[in-house]
């Protein structure tokens, strides 16, 4: 059985169709990268996987059961920006999810529960390379360090699914390379299932075990809201292996032309 099964999924906002008729099956442990023109509904798709939005039609199943319609501990998420609390230290940022869950009224743990959570939080910071920065305020950290922190925060609850919405989009190329190595390492060690939206086709090809392209198959220039995007390519990839190079330029051209049209 697939870990995630999506059947005839649609998402509409009023009369605007954003996503239409999406069918997808994803096994546990896959690293799925998502690309598509700006505004085609990739983040909306991710928000539905998170449980922050519901489909208008269709089904989203996790291990054969309908996905809970609210974000749960089985799903972690990292956005491009603003996932961390700037006025809290790195360690407090990682602890906060645990504290809010275990002590929702006080927002603080005590005694052995705190001791245990603190040890786990320190371990998580070490795993993302932030051990020495545990007591720094998030606002003092560089962009790359803040994204490491956001990843540590998302992984603290041991989620089965990690949702990444352009997590490295605002970072310099050198830092992005480090982050790619980090995320691949975390993915390999944990066996977690990852969905990652990216605007960078190369990043999508390099990181994913599978690349999904979202695009419209039908379009009415008189009524652009009438049709939504769907998955037009579902490309299996091999890490470090030969990528379907002949597809990349065609995809890049398609993504850029739609992007330019929208920005014109
Ligand atoms: N809450 C909402 N209400 C109405 N329309 C919305 C809402 N959220 C998203 N949309 C619309 O849905 C469409 C898809 O948005 P979404 O952010 O999912 O696209 P995207 O592919 O992630 O874009 P980008 O690559 O630019 O981040 C857009 O036209 C957006 O305006």
Short mmCIF file of C-alpha atoms in Angstrom, two decimals, residues 92-264:
data_model
loop_
_atom_site.label_atom_id
_atom_site.label_comp_id
_atom_site.label_asym_id
_atom_site.label_seq_id
_atom_site.Cartn_x
_atom_site.Cartn_y
_atom_site.Cartn_z
CA UNK A 92 13.94 27.49 22.80
CA UNK A 93 12.78 27.50 19.18
CA UNK A 94 13.26 23.74 18.98
CA UNK A 95 11.74 23.10 22.39
CA UNK A 96 8.65 25.17 21.84
CA UNK A 97 6.68 22.60 19.85
CA UNK A 98 7.23 20.02 22.57
CA UNK A 99 6.31 22.50 25.31
CA UNK A 100 3.16 23.67 23.59
CA UNK A 101 2.04 20.09 23.11
CA UNK A 102 2.88 18.72 26.53
CA UNK A 103 2.11 21.87 28.53
CA UNK A 104 -0.38 23.83 26.40
CA UNK A 105 -1.48 26.11 29.28
CA UNK A 106 1.87 26.99 30.81
CA UNK A 107 3.91 26.68 27.60
CA UNK A 108 6.78 25.33 29.69
CA UNK A 109 7.91 21.92 30.87
CA UNK A 110 9.38 21.13 34.29
CA UNK A 111 11.47 18.41 35.93
CA UNK A 112 12.26 15.21 34.06
CA UNK A 113 9.93 16.05 31.16
CA UNK A 114 11.91 19.26 30.55
CA UNK A 115 15.20 17.45 30.98
CA UNK A 116 14.23 14.84 28.41
CA UNK A 117 12.87 17.37 25.91
CA UNK A 118 15.98 19.54 26.34
CA UNK A 119 18.28 16.59 25.61
CA UNK A 120 16.27 15.77 22.50
CA UNK A 121 16.33 19.40 21.37
CA UNK A 122 20.12 19.61 21.81
CA UNK A 123 20.49 16.38 19.83
CA UNK A 124 18.34 17.83 17.07
CA UNK A 125 20.42 21.02 16.94
CA UNK A 126 23.58 18.89 16.66
CA UNK A 127 22.05 16.97 13.78
CA UNK A 128 21.52 20.16 11.79
CA UNK A 129 24.95 21.53 12.72
CA UNK A 130 23.71 24.19 15.17
CA UNK A 131 25.03 22.69 18.42
CA UNK A 132 27.37 25.63 19.15
CA UNK A 133 24.59 28.18 18.44
CA UNK A 134 22.05 26.71 20.89
CA UNK A 135 21.92 29.81 23.10
CA UNK A 136 21.94 32.42 20.35
CA UNK A 137 18.75 34.26 19.51
CA UNK A 138 17.30 33.24 16.16
CA UNK A 139 17.54 36.88 15.03
CA UNK A 140 21.33 36.64 15.47
CA UNK A 141 21.60 33.67 13.09
CA UNK A 142 22.35 33.89 9.36
CA UNK A 143 19.65 32.96 6.81
CA UNK A 144 21.14 29.49 6.31
CA UNK A 145 21.35 28.92 10.07
CA UNK A 146 17.74 30.02 10.49
CA UNK A 147 16.66 27.48 7.89
CA UNK A 148 18.68 24.78 9.69
CA UNK A 149 16.80 25.80 12.81
CA UNK A 150 13.46 25.64 11.01
CA UNK A 151 14.34 22.11 9.84
CA UNK A 152 15.31 21.10 13.40
CA UNK A 153 11.98 22.52 14.62
CA UNK A 154 10.05 20.58 11.98
CA UNK A 155 11.87 17.32 12.77
CA UNK A 156 11.54 17.57 16.55
CA UNK A 157 8.21 15.70 16.57
CA UNK A 158 9.65 12.88 14.44
CA UNK A 159 7.17 13.46 11.62
CA UNK A 160 6.68 10.81 8.94
CA UNK A 161 6.26 13.45 6.27
CA UNK A 162 8.34 16.58 5.83
CA UNK A 163 6.89 19.36 3.67
CA UNK A 164 9.36 21.91 2.34
CA UNK A 165 8.07 25.01 0.54
CA UNK A 166 11.06 26.52 -1.25
CA UNK A 167 13.12 26.20 1.93
CA UNK A 168 16.37 27.29 0.27
CA UNK A 169 14.95 29.87 -2.14
CA UNK A 170 16.31 32.87 -0.23
CA UNK A 171 19.80 31.48 0.39
CA UNK A 172 23.07 32.13 -1.44
CA UNK A 173 24.22 29.37 -3.82
CA UNK A 174 27.09 28.23 -1.57
CA UNK A 175 24.82 27.93 1.46
CA UNK A 176 22.21 26.15 -0.66
CA UNK A 177 24.75 23.44 -1.49
CA UNK A 178 25.40 22.89 2.21
CA UNK A 179 21.67 22.74 2.84
CA UNK A 180 21.23 20.18 0.05
CA UNK A 181 23.84 17.96 1.70
CA UNK A 182 22.12 18.41 5.07
CA UNK A 183 18.62 17.58 3.86
CA UNK A 184 19.82 14.54 1.89
CA UNK A 185 21.69 13.30 4.97
CA UNK A 186 18.64 13.77 7.23
CA UNK A 187 16.39 12.10 4.66
CA UNK A 188 18.73 9.11 4.23
CA UNK A 189 19.13 8.58 7.98
CA UNK A 190 15.48 9.00 8.91
CA UNK A 191 13.65 7.32 6.02
CA UNK A 192 11.17 10.22 6.15
CA UNK A 193 8.96 11.02 3.15
CA UNK A 194 9.73 14.47 1.75
CA UNK A 195 7.72 16.76 -0.53
CA UNK A 196 9.69 19.80 -1.59
CA UNK A 197 8.53 22.71 -3.76
CA UNK A 198 11.30 24.47 -5.65
CA UNK A 199 11.62 27.05 -8.40
CA UNK A 200 15.03 25.64 -9.25
CA UNK A 201 14.64 22.79 -11.71
CA UNK A 202 18.22 21.62 -11.12
CA UNK A 203 17.56 21.45 -7.37
CA UNK A 204 14.44 19.40 -8.13
CA UNK A 205 16.42 16.98 -10.29
CA UNK A 206 19.37 16.79 -7.89
CA UNK A 207 17.48 16.16 -4.65
CA UNK A 208 14.39 14.20 -5.62
CA UNK A 209 13.84 10.52 -6.17
CA UNK A 210 10.86 11.71 -8.18
CA UNK A 211 10.08 15.03 -9.84
CA UNK A 212 6.48 16.21 -10.32
CA UNK A 213 5.69 18.98 -12.79
CA UNK A 214 2.49 20.96 -12.19
CA UNK A 215 1.00 22.65 -15.23
CA UNK A 216 -2.30 23.39 -16.92
CA UNK A 217 -3.30 20.95 -19.65
CA UNK A 218 -6.17 23.17 -20.73
CA UNK A 219 -6.31 26.92 -20.72
CA UNK A 220 -8.89 29.50 -21.76
CA UNK A 221 -7.27 32.94 -22.19
CA UNK A 222 -10.74 34.51 -21.81
CA UNK A 223 -11.29 32.75 -18.49
CA UNK A 224 -7.91 31.85 -16.93
CA UNK A 225 -9.59 30.82 -13.68
CA UNK A 226 -11.72 28.15 -15.38
CA UNK A 227 -9.04 25.47 -15.36
CA UNK A 228 -6.48 24.40 -12.79
CA UNK A 229 -3.07 22.78 -12.91
CA UNK A 230 -2.48 19.08 -12.64
CA UNK A 231 0.58 16.80 -12.65
CA UNK A 232 1.79 16.77 -16.24
CA UNK A 233 5.09 14.94 -15.68
CA UNK A 234 5.97 12.40 -12.99
CA UNK A 235 9.65 11.61 -13.51
CA UNK A 236 11.52 8.94 -11.53
CA UNK A 237 15.05 10.07 -10.65
CA UNK A 238 18.20 8.45 -9.36
CA UNK A 239 20.49 10.23 -6.96
CA UNK A 240 23.87 10.65 -8.56
CA UNK A 241 22.60 8.78 -11.61
CA UNK A 242 21.90 9.84 -15.17
CA UNK A 243 19.00 12.29 -15.24
CA UNK A 244 16.64 12.53 -18.20
CA UNK A 245 18.74 15.38 -19.60
CA UNK A 246 16.67 15.71 -22.75
CA UNK A 247 13.65 16.70 -20.67
CA UNK A 248 15.32 19.41 -18.62
CA UNK A 249 15.63 22.14 -21.31
CA UNK A 250 12.04 21.63 -22.45
CA UNK A 251 10.77 21.84 -18.89
CA UNK A 252 12.91 24.88 -18.13
CA UNK A 253 11.60 26.66 -21.23
CA UNK A 254 8.02 25.83 -20.30
CA UNK A 255 8.44 27.02 -16.70
CA UNK A 256 10.25 30.23 -17.72
CA UNK A 257 7.80 31.14 -20.48
CA UNK A 258 4.83 30.80 -18.14
CA UNK A 259 6.71 32.69 -15.43
CA UNK A 260 7.62 35.53 -17.81
CA UNK A 261 4.07 35.78 -19.12
CA UNK A 262 2.82 36.19 -15.57
CA UNK A 263 5.41 38.83 -14.75
CA UNK A 264 4.88 40.79 -17.99
#
